[in-house]
Amino acid sequence: MLQGIGGSAGYGVGKVVMISNEVPVYEKKQVMDTESEMARFQKALDAFVENTTAMAEKMKREVGEQNAQILEGHVMMISDPFMQEEIHKRIEAGECAECAVDEVCTMFVDMFSQTEDELTRQRATDIGDIRVRILKLLLGLEDVNISDVPYGTILVAKDLTPSMTAGIVKENVAGILTQMGGKTSHSAILARALEIPAVLSVENLLQSVRSGMMVAIDGCEGYCVLEPDQETTIEYEKKREEYLASREELKVYAHKETVTGDGKRVELFGNIGKPQEAAKVLEFGGEGIGLFRTEFLFMDNTKLPTEEEQFLAYKEAASQIKGKPVIIRTLDVGGDKDIPYLGLEKEENPFLGYRAVRFCLKEENIYRIQLRALLRASAFSDIRIMVPLVTCTEELHRVKELVEELKGELEQEGISYKKDIQVGVMIETPAASEIADLLAKEADFFSIGTNDLTQYTMAVDRGNAKVAYLYSPYQPSVLRSIKRIIEEGNKAGITVGMCGEAAADPLLIPLLISFGLGEFSVSPTSVLQTRAAISKWTKEQADKVADKVMSMTTAKEVEMYLKEQSIS
């Protein structure tokens, strides 16, 4: 048995087909006719754009526009003026097109790979995909084609790239196994969109499997069984049937109210990273947006996004969600996310450095633009402003002062905005947890970011495999912190939500109900299963479980007990 990360839920049994997408070998040579070499590069680039656009159109038809944007993003990346300029400069200096493309793409891959942020690291995979495909076009090599794999295939690759995933005929693929990638990788996102079970980040996978080998995979728990016996094969086929049946049953929860087993109403929102994803939240029955990450506006740009660009993005999300609440997190960027035009210095410990609200309050000229855009967009929906990484009340005070100053500006200019717009805090540090009572007097709402709260509370780099065993929301210290935050928020009469991954964890649902969480914000695809899980617990049942859990001393003890108490 091999352990990995459950990237896409479900079960599958099938035969392995190994897929390779290594960087092709080419001859490094100097060129004299740079004009002809530039034309050769341009021809390959035009073919790349044409092929990728066709792939994106296919993705739109099969799994929706939102997922096609991953491939459309590849066209945007290679069309980036800075990247183009760097390639052109090298060709003009006498490098062959292959060498120029390889060097420039490698520079970006290295830059994005070094970040601690998983979403930013994903861009390294995207650039790597672009590099291989353009090199193949220059060399006249065939691209990877997995559209004709036989029925019952388990695809195995070092990392399944978006362009490879685009060719999948989902009826033929029983599962996906990769040696790299995480839950937020584009391969995981596309696997979930195609509803194909996937296990990612399996150590030594390529050394452990071979083409033609039978494999059973569990995308829920994140492991696979090599060469399963007949009994195991039957067991996995049964699990697959039961899983598909349970997915069908969840559809009864679409567009229902979110209520506990004894009828208490809570809010169930969705997390998004781009405005176009808002429609997906409604499609899955979400009641609003609990976390709109705004970093894409800055990271997908070669210059600072204007107030108008930001305003239109926020307005688009607001209009798609049709009057429901939209909680927008202000810029959460720092030394771990490299945005060249911001001039951020490399830091030894970026997660404890110059980032999020710290950066924004030092760079008020940038922050004012974002806050003005948010205020203007608030005229079109129930937009709420969320401030990340707050560690002291002074930071919240200053943000609120800026909001009031900008309201005055808009008033003078005759521009509409929501007069009573809410300004809340993302609670994701032990400091914020410790002063939750003080922040609750100043903030209009709380949203608990459990991913970072767990990381900071446990002093664990969640990207470091050696200490990953400590990174768990079941840790007693993390649970005590969550309980305290919710209690202080409720005591002050403000809404307390949760936008970290723990909000969608069915094992934690009874604890969150007992603690008094008022709003759950999860990925759009997790809305229905979260609503179903909430509906199964009464407050009395949840309190009994919570009382027992809060007396426990280890994360393992907590997790095992919660699994025993799980209501199917």
XYZ file of C-alpha atoms in Angstrom:
568
model
C 0.000 0.000 0.000
C 1.254 3.486 -0.893
C 0.140 6.629 0.958
C -0.374 10.040 -0.631
C -2.863 12.915 -0.550
C -6.504 12.491 -1.504
C -6.734 15.006 -4.356
C -10.116 13.947 -5.733
C -12.569 11.785 -3.807
C -13.787 8.423 -4.990
C -12.602 4.857 -5.597
C -11.219 3.123 -8.668
C -9.632 -0.117 -9.812
C -7.749 -0.470 -13.079
C -4.543 -1.062 -15.030
C -1.663 1.405 -14.902
C -0.729 3.460 -17.947
C 2.495 5.420 -17.339
C 2.544 8.952 -18.758
C 5.764 10.938 -19.163
C 6.100 14.625 -19.932
C 9.814 15.191 -19.399
C 11.661 18.161 -20.881
C 12.843 16.984 -24.334
C 16.541 16.875 -25.172
C 17.714 19.452 -27.728
C 20.999 20.701 -29.139
C 22.190 23.998 -27.684
C 23.602 26.042 -30.521
C 24.326 29.620 -31.490
C 22.404 31.058 -34.440
C 23.544 33.686 -36.906
C 20.215 34.373 -38.591
C 18.356 35.697 -35.550
C 15.473 36.972 -37.688
C 14.702 33.469 -39.002
C 15.069 32.048 -35.480
C 12.621 34.630 -34.165
C 10.166 33.619 -36.903
C 10.611 29.943 -35.926
C 9.815 30.771 -32.322
C 6.778 32.816 -33.364
C 5.459 29.927 -35.471
C 5.759 27.564 -32.485
C 4.131 30.157 -30.215
C 1.197 30.622 -32.616
C 0.695 26.848 -32.758
C 0.837 26.654 -28.941
C -1.814 29.362 -28.596
C -4.036 27.710 -31.217
C -3.722 24.242 -29.652
C -4.240 25.499 -26.094
C -7.285 27.549 -27.097
C -8.785 24.427 -28.712
C -8.079 22.438 -25.507
C -9.739 25.162 -23.427
C -12.833 25.073 -25.649
C -13.018 21.295 -25.174
C -12.728 21.767 -21.405
C -15.546 24.347 -21.459
C -17.854 21.858 -23.146
C -16.952 18.972 -20.846
C -16.348 20.461 -17.392
C -17.330 24.125 -17.594
C -15.809 27.520 -18.209
C -14.240 27.835 -14.763
C -11.930 24.859 -15.312
C -11.112 25.908 -18.864
C -9.632 29.094 -17.395
C -6.650 27.050 -16.187
C -5.631 26.432 -19.808
C -6.604 29.945 -20.876
C -4.198 31.076 -18.173
C -1.384 29.287 -20.025
C -2.018 31.482 -23.062
C -1.933 34.553 -20.817
C 1.324 33.448 -19.187
C 3.244 32.860 -22.417
C 1.820 36.115 -23.799
C 3.149 38.060 -20.811
C 5.229 40.984 -22.196
C 8.059 40.401 -19.720
C 8.359 36.714 -20.609
C 8.192 37.492 -24.338
C 10.815 40.193 -23.990
C 13.197 37.850 -22.143
C 12.857 35.175 -24.851
C 13.323 37.729 -27.641
C 16.433 39.170 -25.976
C 18.080 35.764 -25.826
C 17.290 34.946 -29.458
C 18.562 38.357 -30.560
C 21.777 37.585 -28.650
C 22.252 34.458 -30.789
C 20.646 31.722 -28.700
C 18.517 29.110 -30.455
C 14.771 29.318 -29.787
C 14.805 26.083 -27.754
C 17.490 27.406 -25.436
C 15.769 30.795 -25.044
C 12.394 29.211 -24.182
C 13.975 26.675 -21.814
C 16.072 29.256 -19.936
C 13.277 31.798 -19.499
C 10.696 29.190 -18.440
C 13.217 27.622 -16.050
C 13.820 31.047 -14.497
C 10.089 31.390 -13.773
C 9.759 27.767 -12.597
C 12.588 28.292 -10.100
C 11.101 31.586 -8.914
C 7.642 30.154 -8.278
C 8.931 26.854 -6.861
C 10.771 28.596 -4.032
C 7.634 30.130 -2.534
C 5.965 28.655 0.556
C 2.511 29.316 -0.883
C 0.972 26.267 -2.560
C -1.132 28.275 -5.020
C 1.946 30.176 -6.160
C 3.951 26.952 -6.468
C 1.238 25.694 -8.809
C 2.312 28.365 -11.300
C 5.677 26.577 -11.522
C 3.835 23.478 -12.779
C 1.952 25.616 -15.307
C 5.143 27.196 -16.637
C 6.781 23.759 -16.772
C 3.869 22.500 -18.860
C 4.199 25.468 -21.226
C 7.973 24.901 -21.545
C 7.655 21.235 -22.542
C 4.881 21.850 -25.055
C 6.642 24.742 -26.847
C 9.925 22.816 -26.943
C 8.116 19.880 -28.562
C 6.616 22.203 -31.165
C 10.061 23.637 -31.942
C 11.546 20.135 -32.204
C 8.648 18.673 -34.191
C 7.867 16.092 -31.490
C 4.404 14.716 -30.765
C 2.718 16.007 -27.620
C 1.416 13.657 -24.930
C -1.964 12.247 -25.965
C -3.940 10.383 -23.337
C -7.298 10.585 -25.075
C -7.026 7.031 -26.420
C -6.161 5.119 -23.224
C -8.389 2.042 -22.788
C -11.367 1.739 -20.449
C -10.351 1.062 -16.835
C -7.050 2.954 -16.969
C -5.226 4.248 -13.906
C -3.085 7.147 -15.169
C 0.310 7.402 -13.454
C 2.616 10.400 -13.896
C 5.219 12.383 -12.019
C 2.782 15.304 -12.226
C -0.301 15.382 -14.415
C -0.257 18.771 -16.134
C -3.363 20.718 -17.196
C -2.659 20.119 -20.895
C -2.418 16.370 -20.272
C -5.603 16.383 -18.183
C -7.451 18.213 -20.968
C -7.140 15.135 -23.178
C -8.741 12.730 -20.711
C -11.843 10.839 -21.768
C -13.251 10.491 -18.265
C -15.297 7.362 -19.013
C -12.023 5.501 -19.692
C -10.032 6.662 -16.669
C -10.679 4.861 -13.380
C -8.196 6.929 -11.389
C -5.125 9.150 -11.319
C -1.881 8.682 -9.361
C 0.913 11.268 -9.266
C 4.209 11.603 -7.456
C 3.765 15.374 -7.068
C 0.908 17.811 -6.494
C -1.407 18.828 -3.666
C -5.122 19.404 -3.106
C -4.973 22.858 -4.704
C -2.867 21.802 -7.715
C -4.449 22.230 -11.108
C -4.285 18.471 -11.688
C -6.366 17.993 -8.515
C -8.827 20.730 -9.501
C -9.333 19.211 -12.948
C -9.581 15.665 -11.555
C -12.355 16.841 -9.219
C -14.093 18.617 -12.099
C -13.963 15.398 -14.133
C -15.036 13.425 -11.030
C -12.082 11.046 -11.349
C -10.592 9.723 -8.086
C -7.002 10.898 -7.615
C -4.197 10.268 -5.135
C -1.359 12.781 -5.366
C 2.083 13.290 -3.858
C 2.809 9.558 -3.537
C 6.457 9.188 -2.539
C 8.562 6.984 -4.869
C 5.488 6.269 -7.002
C 7.345 5.987 -10.309
C 9.775 3.456 -8.819
C 6.933 1.387 -7.333
C 4.548 0.896 -10.264
C 4.819 -0.243 -13.868
C 2.563 -0.163 -16.899
C -0.045 -2.914 -16.899
C -0.017 -3.341 -13.102
C -3.442 -3.563 -11.423
C -4.038 -0.869 -8.798
C -6.933 0.034 -6.487
C -7.067 3.661 -5.373
C -8.849 5.489 -2.567
C -9.084 9.196 -3.379
C -10.944 9.913 -0.136
C -8.217 8.756 2.281
C -5.341 9.161 -0.177
C -3.795 5.735 -0.671
C -3.516 2.978 -3.258
C -3.121 -0.799 -3.174
C -0.730 -2.330 -5.713
C -1.777 -5.602 -7.340
C -4.865 -6.084 -5.128
C -6.164 -9.606 -4.638
C -9.690 -10.577 -5.716
C -11.182 -9.824 -2.303
C -9.678 -6.291 -2.244
C -10.775 -5.652 -5.836
C -14.365 -6.589 -4.988
C -14.194 -4.409 -1.856
C -13.064 -1.367 -3.863
C -15.670 -1.911 -6.565
C -18.310 -1.975 -3.829
C -16.876 1.209 -2.262
C -17.005 2.877 -5.667
C -20.682 1.994 -6.149
C -21.561 3.180 -2.632
C -19.631 6.424 -3.135
C -21.416 7.198 -6.430
C -24.773 6.433 -4.812
C -24.001 8.773 -1.895
C -23.089 11.541 -4.374
C -26.499 11.176 -5.969
C -28.183 11.312 -2.570
C -26.456 14.623 -1.784
C -28.377 16.307 -4.589
C -31.443 16.488 -2.332
C -29.542 19.117 -0.305
C -29.125 21.476 -3.254
C -30.672 24.903 -2.600
C -32.043 23.875 0.798
C -31.490 25.938 3.911
C -28.552 24.887 6.049
C -29.910 23.745 9.400
C -28.723 21.481 12.191
C -30.621 18.345 13.163
C -32.700 20.369 15.659
C -33.483 23.162 13.192
C -30.862 25.816 14.064
C -30.028 27.896 10.979
C -26.382 28.467 10.002
C -24.880 30.054 6.882
C -23.021 27.990 4.285
C -20.814 29.972 1.915
C -18.209 29.160 -0.749
C -14.552 30.105 -1.160
C -13.382 31.475 -4.517
C -10.177 32.817 -6.069
C -11.592 34.530 -9.176
C -14.869 36.374 -9.846
C -15.986 33.840 -12.453
C -16.065 31.158 -9.749
C -18.927 32.902 -7.931
C -21.481 31.303 -10.251
C -20.126 27.879 -9.234
C -20.992 28.620 -5.604
C -24.624 29.250 -6.526
C -24.652 26.208 -8.802
C -23.685 24.013 -5.843
C -26.229 25.668 -3.549
C -23.963 28.030 -1.611
C -25.590 30.973 0.190
C -22.840 33.520 -0.416
C -19.079 33.971 -0.735
C -17.206 33.478 2.534
C -13.737 34.110 1.123
C -12.850 35.851 -2.138
C -9.054 35.822 -2.466
C -7.951 38.937 -4.383
C -4.326 37.933 -5.052
C -5.098 36.772 -8.614
C -5.629 40.400 -9.662
C -2.054 41.182 -8.693
C -0.331 37.902 -9.580
C -1.867 37.621 -13.068
C -0.688 41.121 -13.926
C 2.575 42.709 -15.026
C 1.696 45.985 -13.327
C -0.373 47.185 -10.394
C -4.078 46.613 -11.207
C -5.947 49.893 -11.479
C -8.891 50.874 -9.322
C -11.170 50.341 -12.321
C -9.824 46.820 -12.997
C -10.334 45.843 -9.374
C -13.758 47.479 -9.192
C -14.954 45.529 -12.257
C -13.665 42.217 -10.801
C -15.379 42.763 -7.442
C -18.551 43.947 -9.153
C -18.568 40.856 -11.400
C -18.408 38.531 -8.393
C -21.114 40.536 -6.648
C -23.420 40.455 -9.666
C -22.960 36.691 -10.161
C -23.841 35.945 -6.549
C -27.131 37.854 -7.005
C -27.323 39.997 -3.877
C -25.995 37.392 -1.447
C -23.092 38.258 0.920
C -19.596 38.493 -0.597
C -16.700 38.573 1.895
C -13.614 39.872 0.091
C -10.198 39.449 1.668
C -7.874 42.353 1.033
C -4.485 41.689 -0.529
C -2.683 38.843 1.250
C 0.702 38.966 -0.412
C 4.224 39.003 0.938
C 7.734 37.664 0.664
C 6.463 34.154 -0.172
C 4.592 35.354 -3.267
C 6.945 36.898 -5.811
C 5.291 39.748 -7.726
C 8.178 41.523 -9.481
C 6.518 44.915 -9.907
C 5.809 45.175 -6.156
C 9.525 45.099 -5.416
C 9.208 42.677 -2.500
C 12.493 41.572 -1.001
C 13.274 37.901 -0.482
C 12.821 37.068 3.208
C 14.287 34.202 5.198
C 10.952 33.569 6.926
C 8.227 35.109 4.768
C 5.329 33.720 6.814
C 6.528 35.744 9.789
C 7.492 38.737 7.704
C 6.294 41.611 5.578
C 2.970 40.364 4.253
C -0.805 40.805 4.210
C -2.075 43.743 6.311
C 1.507 44.647 7.294
C 2.420 45.225 3.656
C -0.858 47.007 2.900
C -0.564 49.473 5.771
C 3.021 50.338 4.783
C 2.031 50.673 1.117
C -1.108 52.750 1.678
C -1.093 54.036 -1.901
C -1.684 50.438 -3.090
C -4.157 49.656 -0.307
C -6.229 52.792 -0.879
C -6.793 51.760 -4.495
C -8.113 48.366 -3.395
C -10.307 49.762 -0.636
C -11.800 52.397 -2.973
C -12.586 49.678 -5.527
C -14.227 47.556 -2.817
C -16.318 50.473 -1.569
C -17.487 51.299 -5.087
C -18.405 47.657 -5.759
C -20.354 47.521 -2.476
C -23.054 49.642 -4.139
C -23.995 46.543 -6.147
C -24.146 43.856 -3.441
C -23.618 42.983 0.207
C -19.833 43.212 -0.003
C -17.896 42.864 3.245
C -14.195 43.622 3.739
C -11.996 41.073 5.507
C -8.516 41.971 6.793
C -5.955 39.104 6.864
C -3.169 38.370 9.361
C -4.266 40.850 12.015
C -2.156 40.467 15.155
C -3.028 43.652 17.090
C -5.945 46.070 17.399
C -3.910 48.955 15.927
C -3.955 47.269 12.511
C -7.738 47.008 12.478
C -8.086 50.597 13.735
C -5.969 51.905 10.851
C -7.856 49.915 8.215
C -11.143 51.275 9.522
C -9.730 54.818 9.492
C -8.715 54.391 5.846
C -12.178 53.083 4.963
C -13.780 56.146 6.574
C -11.371 58.510 4.785
C -12.181 56.881 1.448
C -15.916 57.028 2.139
C -15.469 60.781 2.505
C -13.654 60.972 -0.836
C -16.380 59.019 -2.632
C -19.046 61.176 -0.972
C -17.403 64.320 -2.337
C -17.118 62.766 -5.790
C -20.778 61.695 -5.778
C -19.904 57.987 -6.120
C -22.259 55.441 -4.557
C -21.125 52.905 -1.935
C -22.648 50.920 0.915
C -22.654 53.278 3.899
C -22.644 50.537 6.547
C -20.166 48.210 4.847
C -18.814 45.638 7.300
C -15.096 45.398 8.083
C -14.085 42.108 9.665
C -10.989 40.212 10.663
C -9.503 36.936 9.502
C -8.392 35.217 12.689
C -5.382 33.106 11.761
C -2.697 33.779 14.369
C -2.334 32.902 18.064
C -2.027 36.653 18.720
C -5.451 37.336 17.223
C -6.908 34.388 19.117
C -5.532 35.679 22.420
C -7.094 39.135 21.882
C -10.301 37.843 20.281
C -12.290 39.634 22.990
C -10.628 42.955 22.116
C -10.945 42.477 18.359
C -14.605 41.485 18.739
C -15.342 44.977 20.076
C -13.903 46.539 16.924
C -14.649 44.051 14.122
C -18.000 43.544 12.401
C -17.330 39.823 11.965
C -14.699 37.128 12.419
C -13.612 34.492 9.925
C -11.279 31.778 11.223
C -8.535 30.766 8.787
C -7.759 27.316 10.168
C -4.953 26.541 7.721
C -2.688 29.306 9.016
C -4.086 29.201 12.559
C -2.991 25.559 12.773
C 0.386 26.343 11.239
C 1.138 29.257 13.559
C -0.277 27.626 16.680
C 1.770 24.469 16.172
C 4.856 26.368 14.861
C 4.794 24.052 11.835
C 5.666 24.848 8.230
C 2.836 23.005 6.488
C 5.061 22.558 3.422
C 7.706 20.686 5.437
C 7.103 16.926 5.231
C 9.328 16.242 8.253
C 6.965 18.043 10.637
C 3.718 17.410 8.754
C 2.584 14.969 11.469
C 2.089 17.983 13.789
C -0.056 19.900 11.311
C -3.586 18.922 12.294
C -6.742 20.828 13.272
C -7.404 17.985 15.739
C -4.554 19.226 17.933
C -6.010 20.153 21.360
C -4.261 23.541 21.218
C -5.900 24.363 17.863
C -9.344 23.220 19.025
C -9.069 25.306 22.197
C -8.113 28.321 20.112
C -11.075 27.838 17.742
C -13.476 27.444 20.670
C -12.183 30.623 22.314
C -12.489 32.683 19.122
C -16.080 31.566 18.504
C -17.106 32.172 22.113
C -15.658 35.703 22.170
C -17.271 36.594 18.855
C -20.661 35.274 19.925
C -20.359 37.077 23.264
C -19.858 40.366 21.374
C -22.805 39.653 19.088
C -20.843 39.406 15.817
C -20.983 36.600 13.248
C -18.146 34.101 13.475
C -17.347 32.123 10.348
C -14.655 29.712 9.252
C -13.029 29.739 5.821
C -10.188 27.258 6.344
C -10.279 23.620 5.227
C -11.553 22.503 8.642
C -14.957 24.034 7.856
C -15.608 21.194 5.402
C -14.241 18.396 7.589
C -17.239 16.185 8.503
C -15.435 14.955 11.629
C -15.181 18.514 12.983
C -18.808 19.483 12.238
C -20.185 18.452 15.677
C -17.448 20.452 17.442
C -18.116 23.553 15.356
C -21.856 23.270 15.992
C -21.249 22.864 19.726
C -18.828 25.822 19.815
C -21.468 27.987 18.096
C -19.965 28.638 14.648
C -22.437 30.707 12.635
C -20.987 30.486 9.124
C -19.152 27.732 7.273
C -17.238 28.647 4.113
C -15.989 25.769 1.961
C -14.968 25.015 -1.625
C -18.023 25.046 -3.931
C -17.778 21.290 -4.497
C -17.950 20.686 -0.717
C -21.166 22.665 -0.144
C -23.643 19.788 -0.382
C -21.685 17.302 1.729
C -21.136 19.984 4.388
C -24.848 20.839 4.433
C -25.673 17.152 4.757
C -23.185 16.716 7.618
C -24.567 19.734 9.500
C -28.125 18.434 9.155
C -27.258 15.211 10.976
C -26.250 16.789 14.314
C -28.415 18.337 17.025
C -26.856 20.766 19.467
C -27.345 18.283 22.306
C -25.550 15.501 20.406
C -22.765 17.858 19.357
C -22.250 19.117 22.924
C -21.753 15.576 24.229
C -19.067 14.932 21.592
C -17.386 18.286 22.232
C -17.308 17.772 26.017
C -15.505 14.478 25.536
C -13.082 15.830 22.896
C -12.073 18.874 24.939
C -10.834 16.576 27.708
C -8.533 14.662 25.360
C -4.775 15.214 25.210
C -3.617 14.176 21.720
C -4.637 14.840 18.115
C -4.688 11.120 17.357
C -7.030 10.445 20.264
C -9.341 13.240 19.069
C -9.392 12.036 15.460
C -10.039 8.396 16.382
C -12.898 9.365 18.704
C -14.491 11.662 16.089
C -14.339 8.864 13.520
C -16.121 6.549 15.978
C -18.840 9.166 16.541
C -19.272 9.970 12.839
C -22.907 9.845 11.712
C -23.234 8.358 8.240
